CSV table of C-alpha atoms in Angstrom, one decimal:
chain,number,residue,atom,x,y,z
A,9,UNK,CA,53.6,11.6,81.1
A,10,UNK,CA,56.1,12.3,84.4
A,11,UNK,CA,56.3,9.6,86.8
A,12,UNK,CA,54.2,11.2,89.5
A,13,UNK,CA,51.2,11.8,87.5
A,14,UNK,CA,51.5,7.9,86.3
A,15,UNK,CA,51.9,6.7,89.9
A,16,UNK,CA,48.5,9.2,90.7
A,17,UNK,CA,47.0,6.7,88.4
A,18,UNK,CA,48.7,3.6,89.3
A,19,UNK,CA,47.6,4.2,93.1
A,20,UNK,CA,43.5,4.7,92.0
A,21,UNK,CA,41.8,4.3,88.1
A,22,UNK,CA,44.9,1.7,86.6
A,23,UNK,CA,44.7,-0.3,89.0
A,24,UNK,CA,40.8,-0.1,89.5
A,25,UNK,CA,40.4,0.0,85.8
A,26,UNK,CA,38.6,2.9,85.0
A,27,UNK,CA,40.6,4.3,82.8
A,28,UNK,CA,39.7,4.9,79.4
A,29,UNK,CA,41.7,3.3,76.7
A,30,UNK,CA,43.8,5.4,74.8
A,31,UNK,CA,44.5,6.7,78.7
A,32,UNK,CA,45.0,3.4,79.9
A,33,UNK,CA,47.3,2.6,76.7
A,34,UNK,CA,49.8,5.6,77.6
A,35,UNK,CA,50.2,4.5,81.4
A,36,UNK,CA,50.9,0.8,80.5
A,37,UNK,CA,53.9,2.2,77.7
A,38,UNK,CA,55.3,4.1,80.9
A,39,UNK,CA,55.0,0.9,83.3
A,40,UNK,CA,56.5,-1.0,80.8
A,41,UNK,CA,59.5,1.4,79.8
A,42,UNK,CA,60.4,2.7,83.6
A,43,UNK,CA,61.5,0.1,86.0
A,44,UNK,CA,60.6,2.7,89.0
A,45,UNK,CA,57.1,2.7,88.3
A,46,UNK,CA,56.7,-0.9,87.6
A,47,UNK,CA,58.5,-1.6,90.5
A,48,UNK,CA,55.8,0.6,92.3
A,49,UNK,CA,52.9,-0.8,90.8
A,50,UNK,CA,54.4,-4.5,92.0
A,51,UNK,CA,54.6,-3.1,95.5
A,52,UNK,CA,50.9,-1.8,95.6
A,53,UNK,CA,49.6,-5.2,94.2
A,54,UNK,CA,51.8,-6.7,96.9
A,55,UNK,CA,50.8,-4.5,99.5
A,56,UNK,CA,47.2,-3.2,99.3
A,57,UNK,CA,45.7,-5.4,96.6
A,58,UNK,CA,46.0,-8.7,96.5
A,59,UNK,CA,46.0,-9.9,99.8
A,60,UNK,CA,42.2,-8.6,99.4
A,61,UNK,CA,41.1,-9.3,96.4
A,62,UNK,CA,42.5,-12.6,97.8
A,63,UNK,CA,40.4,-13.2,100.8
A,64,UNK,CA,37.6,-14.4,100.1
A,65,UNK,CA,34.0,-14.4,101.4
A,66,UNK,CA,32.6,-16.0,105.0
A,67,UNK,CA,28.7,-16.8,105.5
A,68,UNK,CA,27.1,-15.3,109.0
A,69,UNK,CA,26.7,-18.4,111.5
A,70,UNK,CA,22.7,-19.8,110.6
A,71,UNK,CA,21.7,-18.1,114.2
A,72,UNK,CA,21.9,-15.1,112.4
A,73,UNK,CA,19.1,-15.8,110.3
A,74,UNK,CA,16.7,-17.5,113.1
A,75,UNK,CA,17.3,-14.2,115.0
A,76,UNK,CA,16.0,-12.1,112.0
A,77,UNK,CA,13.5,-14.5,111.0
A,78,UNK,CA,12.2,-14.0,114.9
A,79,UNK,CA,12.2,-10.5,114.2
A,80,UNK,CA,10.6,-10.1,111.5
A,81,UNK,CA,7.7,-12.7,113.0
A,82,UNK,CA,7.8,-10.3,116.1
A,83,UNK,CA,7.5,-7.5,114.2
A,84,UNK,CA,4.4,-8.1,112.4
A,85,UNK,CA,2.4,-9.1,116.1
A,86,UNK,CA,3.1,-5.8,116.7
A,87,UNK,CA,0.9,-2.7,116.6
A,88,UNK,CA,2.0,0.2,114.5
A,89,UNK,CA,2.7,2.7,117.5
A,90,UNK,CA,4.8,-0.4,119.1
A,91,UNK,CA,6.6,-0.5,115.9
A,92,UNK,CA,7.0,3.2,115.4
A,93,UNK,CA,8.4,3.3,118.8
A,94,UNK,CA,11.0,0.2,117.7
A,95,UNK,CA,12.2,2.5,115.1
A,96,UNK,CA,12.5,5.7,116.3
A,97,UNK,CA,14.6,3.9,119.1
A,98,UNK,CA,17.3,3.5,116.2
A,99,UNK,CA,17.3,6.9,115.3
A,100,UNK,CA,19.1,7.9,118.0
A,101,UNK,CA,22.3,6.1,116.9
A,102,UNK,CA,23.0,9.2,114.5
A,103,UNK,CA,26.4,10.7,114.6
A,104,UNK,CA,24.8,14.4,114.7
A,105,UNK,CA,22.4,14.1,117.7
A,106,UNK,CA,22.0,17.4,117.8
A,107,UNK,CA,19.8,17.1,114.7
A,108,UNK,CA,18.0,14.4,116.6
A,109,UNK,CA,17.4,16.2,119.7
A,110,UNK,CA,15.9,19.2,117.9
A,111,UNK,CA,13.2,16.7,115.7
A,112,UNK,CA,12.9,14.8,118.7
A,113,UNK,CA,11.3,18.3,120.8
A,114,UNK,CA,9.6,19.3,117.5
A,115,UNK,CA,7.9,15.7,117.1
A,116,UNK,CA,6.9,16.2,121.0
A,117,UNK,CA,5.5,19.6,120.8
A,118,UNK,CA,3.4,19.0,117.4
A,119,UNK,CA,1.9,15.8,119.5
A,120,UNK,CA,1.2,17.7,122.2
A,121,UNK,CA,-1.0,20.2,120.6
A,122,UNK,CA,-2.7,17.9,118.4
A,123,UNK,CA,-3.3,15.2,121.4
A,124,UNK,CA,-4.7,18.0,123.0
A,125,UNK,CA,-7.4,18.5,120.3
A,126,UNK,CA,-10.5,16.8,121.1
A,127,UNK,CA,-11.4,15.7,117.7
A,128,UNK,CA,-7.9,13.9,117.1
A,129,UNK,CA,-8.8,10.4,117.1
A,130,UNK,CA,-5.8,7.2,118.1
A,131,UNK,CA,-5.3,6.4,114.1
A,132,UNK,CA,-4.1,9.9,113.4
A,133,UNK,CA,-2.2,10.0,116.2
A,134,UNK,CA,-0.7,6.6,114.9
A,135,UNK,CA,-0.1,7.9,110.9
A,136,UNK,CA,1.6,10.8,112.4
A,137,UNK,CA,3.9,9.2,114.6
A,138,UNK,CA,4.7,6.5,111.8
A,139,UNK,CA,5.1,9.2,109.9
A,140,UNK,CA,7.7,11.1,111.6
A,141,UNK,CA,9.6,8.3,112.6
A,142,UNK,CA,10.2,7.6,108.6
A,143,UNK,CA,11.2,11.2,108.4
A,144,UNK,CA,13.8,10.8,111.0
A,145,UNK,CA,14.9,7.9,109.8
A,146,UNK,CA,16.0,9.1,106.7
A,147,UNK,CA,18.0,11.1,108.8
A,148,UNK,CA,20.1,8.3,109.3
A,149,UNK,CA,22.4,8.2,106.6
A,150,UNK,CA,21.8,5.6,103.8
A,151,UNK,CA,18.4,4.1,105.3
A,152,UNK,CA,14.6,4.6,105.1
A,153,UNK,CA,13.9,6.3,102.3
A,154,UNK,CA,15.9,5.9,99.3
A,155,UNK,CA,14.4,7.4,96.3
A,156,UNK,CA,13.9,10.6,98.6
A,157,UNK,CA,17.7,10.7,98.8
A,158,UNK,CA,18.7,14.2,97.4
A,159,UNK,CA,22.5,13.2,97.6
A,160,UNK,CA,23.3,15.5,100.4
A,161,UNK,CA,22.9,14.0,104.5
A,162,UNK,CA,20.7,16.0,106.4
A,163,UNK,CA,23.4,17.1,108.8
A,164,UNK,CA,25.3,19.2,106.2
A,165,UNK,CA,21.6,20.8,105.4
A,166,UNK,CA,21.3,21.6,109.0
A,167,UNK,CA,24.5,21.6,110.6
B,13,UNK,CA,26.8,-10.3,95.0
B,14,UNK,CA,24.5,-13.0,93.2
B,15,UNK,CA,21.8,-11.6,90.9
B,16,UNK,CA,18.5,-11.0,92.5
B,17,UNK,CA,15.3,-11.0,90.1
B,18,UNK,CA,13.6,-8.3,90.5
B,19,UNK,CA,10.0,-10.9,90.9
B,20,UNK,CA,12.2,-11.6,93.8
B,21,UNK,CA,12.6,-8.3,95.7
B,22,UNK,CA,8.8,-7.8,94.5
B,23,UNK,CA,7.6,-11.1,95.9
B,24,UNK,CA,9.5,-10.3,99.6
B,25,UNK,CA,8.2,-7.3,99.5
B,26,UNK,CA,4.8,-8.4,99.3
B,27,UNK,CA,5.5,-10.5,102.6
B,28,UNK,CA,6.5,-13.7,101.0
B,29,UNK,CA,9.0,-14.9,103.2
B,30,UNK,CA,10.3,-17.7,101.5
B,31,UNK,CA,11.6,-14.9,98.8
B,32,UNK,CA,12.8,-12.5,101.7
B,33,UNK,CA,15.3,-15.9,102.3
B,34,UNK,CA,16.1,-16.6,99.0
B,35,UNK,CA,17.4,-13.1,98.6
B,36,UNK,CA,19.3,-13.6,102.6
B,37,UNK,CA,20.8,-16.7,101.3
B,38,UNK,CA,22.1,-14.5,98.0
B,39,UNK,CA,23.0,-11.8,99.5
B,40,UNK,CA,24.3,-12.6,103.8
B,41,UNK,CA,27.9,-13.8,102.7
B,42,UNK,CA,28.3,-10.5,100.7
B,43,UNK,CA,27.0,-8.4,103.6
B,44,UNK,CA,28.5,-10.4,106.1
B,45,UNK,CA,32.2,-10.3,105.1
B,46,UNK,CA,31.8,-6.4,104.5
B,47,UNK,CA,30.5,-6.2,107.7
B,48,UNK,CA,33.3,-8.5,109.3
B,49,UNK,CA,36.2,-6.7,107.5
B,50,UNK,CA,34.8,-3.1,108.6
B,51,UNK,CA,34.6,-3.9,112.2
B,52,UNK,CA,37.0,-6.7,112.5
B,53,UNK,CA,34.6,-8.7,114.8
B,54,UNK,CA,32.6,-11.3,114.4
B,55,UNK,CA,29.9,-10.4,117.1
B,56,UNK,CA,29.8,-6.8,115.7
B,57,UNK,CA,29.2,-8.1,112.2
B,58,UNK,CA,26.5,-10.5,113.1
B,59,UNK,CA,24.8,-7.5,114.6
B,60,UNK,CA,25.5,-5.6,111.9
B,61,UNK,CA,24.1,-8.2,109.3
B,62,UNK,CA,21.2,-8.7,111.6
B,63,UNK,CA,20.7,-4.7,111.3
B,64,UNK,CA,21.0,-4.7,107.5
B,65,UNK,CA,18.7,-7.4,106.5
B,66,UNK,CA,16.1,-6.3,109.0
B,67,UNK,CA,16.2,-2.9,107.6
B,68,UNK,CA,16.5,-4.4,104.5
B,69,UNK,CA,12.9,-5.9,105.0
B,70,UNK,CA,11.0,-3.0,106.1
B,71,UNK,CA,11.9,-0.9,103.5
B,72,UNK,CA,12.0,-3.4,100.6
B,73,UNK,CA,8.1,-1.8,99.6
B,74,UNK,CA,9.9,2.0,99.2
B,75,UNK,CA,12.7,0.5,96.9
B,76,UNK,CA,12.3,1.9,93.8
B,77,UNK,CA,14.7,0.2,91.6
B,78,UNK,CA,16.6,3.3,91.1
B,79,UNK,CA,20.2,1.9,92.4
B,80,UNK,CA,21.0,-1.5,91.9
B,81,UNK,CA,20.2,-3.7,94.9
B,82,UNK,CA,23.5,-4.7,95.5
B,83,UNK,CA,24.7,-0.8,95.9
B,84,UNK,CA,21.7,-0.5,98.6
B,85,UNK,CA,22.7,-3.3,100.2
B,86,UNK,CA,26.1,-2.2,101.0
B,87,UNK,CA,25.4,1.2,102.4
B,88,UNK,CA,23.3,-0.2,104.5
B,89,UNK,CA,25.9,-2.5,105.2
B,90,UNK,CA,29.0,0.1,105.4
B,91,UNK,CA,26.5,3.0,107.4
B,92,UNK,CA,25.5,0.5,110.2
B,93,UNK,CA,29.0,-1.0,110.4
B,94,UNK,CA,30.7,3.0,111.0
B,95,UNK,CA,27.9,3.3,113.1
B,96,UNK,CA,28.9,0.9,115.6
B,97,UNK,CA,32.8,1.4,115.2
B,98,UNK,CA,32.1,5.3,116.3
B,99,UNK,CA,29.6,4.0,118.9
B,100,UNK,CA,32.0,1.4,120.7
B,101,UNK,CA,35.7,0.7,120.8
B,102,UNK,CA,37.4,-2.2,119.8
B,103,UNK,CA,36.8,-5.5,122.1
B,104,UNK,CA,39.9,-6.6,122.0
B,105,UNK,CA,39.5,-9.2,124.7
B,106,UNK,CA,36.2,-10.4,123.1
B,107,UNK,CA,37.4,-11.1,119.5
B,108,UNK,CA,35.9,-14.1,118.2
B,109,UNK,CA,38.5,-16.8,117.6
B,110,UNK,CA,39.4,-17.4,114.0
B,111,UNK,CA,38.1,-21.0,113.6
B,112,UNK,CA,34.9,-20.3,115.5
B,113,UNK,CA,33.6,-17.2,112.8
B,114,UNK,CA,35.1,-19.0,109.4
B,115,UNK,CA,31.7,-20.5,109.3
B,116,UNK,CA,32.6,-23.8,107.3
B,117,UNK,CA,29.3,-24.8,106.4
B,118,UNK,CA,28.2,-22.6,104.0
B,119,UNK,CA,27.6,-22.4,100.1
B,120,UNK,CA,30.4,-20.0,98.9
B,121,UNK,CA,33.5,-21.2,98.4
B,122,UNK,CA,34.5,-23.5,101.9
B,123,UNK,CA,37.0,-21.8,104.3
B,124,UNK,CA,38.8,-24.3,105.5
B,125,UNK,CA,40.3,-23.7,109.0
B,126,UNK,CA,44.4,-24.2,107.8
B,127,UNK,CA,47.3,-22.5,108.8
B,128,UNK,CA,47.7,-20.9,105.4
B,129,UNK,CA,43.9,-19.4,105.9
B,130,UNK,CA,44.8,-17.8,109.6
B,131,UNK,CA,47.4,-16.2,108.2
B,132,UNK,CA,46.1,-15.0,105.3
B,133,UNK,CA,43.1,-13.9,107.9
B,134,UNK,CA,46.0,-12.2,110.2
B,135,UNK,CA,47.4,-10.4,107.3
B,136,UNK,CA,44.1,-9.0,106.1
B,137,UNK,CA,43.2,-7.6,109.8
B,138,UNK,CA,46.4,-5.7,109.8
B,139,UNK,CA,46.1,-4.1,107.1
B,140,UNK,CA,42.5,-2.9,107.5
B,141,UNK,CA,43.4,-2.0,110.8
B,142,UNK,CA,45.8,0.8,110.2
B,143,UNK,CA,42.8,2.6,108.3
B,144,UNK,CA,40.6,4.9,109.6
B,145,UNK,CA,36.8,3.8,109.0
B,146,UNK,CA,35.9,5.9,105.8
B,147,UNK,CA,39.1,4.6,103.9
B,148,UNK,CA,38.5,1.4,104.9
B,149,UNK,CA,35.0,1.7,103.5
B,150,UNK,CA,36.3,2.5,100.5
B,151,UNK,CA,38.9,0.1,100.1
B,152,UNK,CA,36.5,-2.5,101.5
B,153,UNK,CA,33.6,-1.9,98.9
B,154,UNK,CA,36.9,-1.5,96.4
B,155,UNK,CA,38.3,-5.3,97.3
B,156,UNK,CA,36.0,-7.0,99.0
B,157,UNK,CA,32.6,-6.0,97.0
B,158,UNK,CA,34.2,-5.2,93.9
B,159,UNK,CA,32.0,-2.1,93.1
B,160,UNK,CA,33.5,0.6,91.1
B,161,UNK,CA,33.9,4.0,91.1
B,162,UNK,CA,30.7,5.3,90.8
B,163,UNK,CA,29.0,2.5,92.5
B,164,UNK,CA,31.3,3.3,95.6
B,165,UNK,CA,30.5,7.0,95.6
B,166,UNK,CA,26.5,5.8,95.3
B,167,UNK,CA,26.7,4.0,98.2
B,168,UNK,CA,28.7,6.4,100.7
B,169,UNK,CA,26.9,9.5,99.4
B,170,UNK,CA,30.4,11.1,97.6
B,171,UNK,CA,31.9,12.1,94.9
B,172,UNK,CA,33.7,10.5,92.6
B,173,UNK,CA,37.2,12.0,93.3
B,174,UNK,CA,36.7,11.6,97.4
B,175,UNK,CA,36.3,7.6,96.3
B,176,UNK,CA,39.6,8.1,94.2
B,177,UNK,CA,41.4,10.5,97.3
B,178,UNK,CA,40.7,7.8,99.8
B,179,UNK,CA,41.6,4.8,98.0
B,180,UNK,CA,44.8,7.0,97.2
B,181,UNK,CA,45.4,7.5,100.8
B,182,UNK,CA,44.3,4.3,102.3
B,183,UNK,CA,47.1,2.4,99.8
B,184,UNK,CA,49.8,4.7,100.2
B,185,UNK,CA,49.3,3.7,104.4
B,186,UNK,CA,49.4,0.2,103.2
B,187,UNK,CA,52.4,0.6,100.8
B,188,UNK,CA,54.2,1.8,103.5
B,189,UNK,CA,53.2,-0.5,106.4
B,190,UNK,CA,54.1,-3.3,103.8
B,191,UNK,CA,57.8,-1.8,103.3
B,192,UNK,CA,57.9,-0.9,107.0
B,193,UNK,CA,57.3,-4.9,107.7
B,194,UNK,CA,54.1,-3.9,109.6
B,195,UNK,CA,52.1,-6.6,108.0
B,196,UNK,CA,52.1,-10.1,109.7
B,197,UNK,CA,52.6,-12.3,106.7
């Protein structure tokens, strides 16, 4: 195997191990019998590994809990449409915002029409905003729902 | 990141907050130093961890078990942390001092404010520095979390071989800042 595919692997899966063994076996023979490429894997450890690997882990300050304690105690005084409203205030930290803007004046004209129905009464009106609000959340990449994550962010479907 | 029970996650779910702390106190230093190395402020990654474990809450009833807790946890983590790097620039000026965010009283392993730990902290900011946030990510959930391949890919939403292209790119920037002398060590 030529130098620059072994230093391909030395740079991601070696070093990560993922490699398989027999794969893994044939890269360690090269390390061991070419001094450029051991030489090259001592400089990545140097360099991007274990200064890492190496620095441990730091606990948040305890306010950190008190203030999410709070707000979860804060939360739950809340009513739903106060809560929706919470939520759908993080949705607009999106990085496509035009995807935002356009559920945003969808959400606004459905609930106009249907406010404008007489026979909508103020818990419908509630499910749907709560409703809506989970949908665009799960805009925002990673959060809301995760089983309803199809593997591809809504801004590539839209955008 | 410790093991959560699954009894746990159920438990917090169902409101009990004594279980919703158990799995904070199991999970914060995890989420916090991700956060802390993405944004390289402490403020930022107090907010960030705030963000993540209040998220983390509300939608603990729609987890469905079908990623591992930990993965979850971390694109929370990573999502909210880009988030708020694209949102703001760096505050240089208000950059917490070292010995005030290496939180000494803690259960991990102590962090004791010595020379030896600033500059290991010093050497670890410049390197993650030079990065551009979605190789850091990698790197960062490579290092620092210790997921793997797949587990990384799970929790940016990518592909295996983006993981591998930007853990290949991120160390060749550090195996040449490191023979440039760029690192403060």
């Amino acid at each position: 195997m030529r130098c620059g595919k072994i230093r391909k692997l030395i740079l991601t899966d070696h070093t990560d191990g993922e490699l398989d063994g027999r794969l893994r076996k044939k890269v360690e023979e090269h390390i061991n019998s070419c001094d450029r490429c051991r030489e090259f894997e001592q400089n990545l450890k140097s360099a991007a590994v274990e200064p890492l690997r190496g620095a441990g882990y730091v606990r948040p300050p305890e306010a950190v809990w008190t203030r999410i304690r709070a707000g979860i105690e804060g939360r739950e005084k809340e009513s739903p449409l106060a809560e929706a409203m919470e939520r759908l205030r993080d949705v607009f930290v999106v990085r496509k915002p035009a995807v935002v803007i356009a559920s945003v004046m969808a959400v606004i004209l459905v609930t106009g029409i249907l406010a404008s129905t007489v026979f909508i009464g103020r818990r419908a009106m509630n499910s749907y905003l709560e409703e809506q609000v989970d949908f665009l959340e799960s805009l925002n990449n990673g959060n809301g729902y995760v089983y309803e994550d199809i593997g591809i962010p809504m801004e590539d479907i839209f955008l | 990141m410790q093991d959560i029970s699954r009894d746990t996650i159920v438990r917090a779910a169902e409101g009990d907050m004594g279980a919703f702390e158990e799995i904070y106190r199991k999970a914060s230093g995890y989420v916090y130093t991700i956060a802390l190395r993405m944004t390289r402020n402490a403020e930022d990654a107090e907010e960030v961890t705030q963000d993540v474990f209040l998220n983390v809450y509300r939608n603990l009833k729609k987890f469905r078990f079908k990623a591992a807790v930990k993965t979850w946890m971390y694109r929370i983590t990573v999502n909210r942390a880009i988030n708020l790097i694209n949102r703001r620039s760096r505050k240089r000026g208000k950059t917490v001092p070292y010995e005030e965010y290496m939180n000494v009283d803690n259960e991990l392993p102590q962090q004791t404010v010595t020379i030896e730990n600033k500059e290991k902290e010093d050497l670890v900011g410049s390197m993650l520095d030079i990065l551009p946030p979605e190789q850091r990510a990698c790197i960062v959930l490579r290092e620092i979390g210790g997921l793997n391949y797949r587990e990384i890919a799970e929790a940016r939403g990518i592909n295996i071989n983006t993981v591998r292209s930007r853990l290949k790119r991120a160390r060749e920037k550090l195996i040449a800042l490191y023979r440039g002398g760029g690192q403060q060590r």
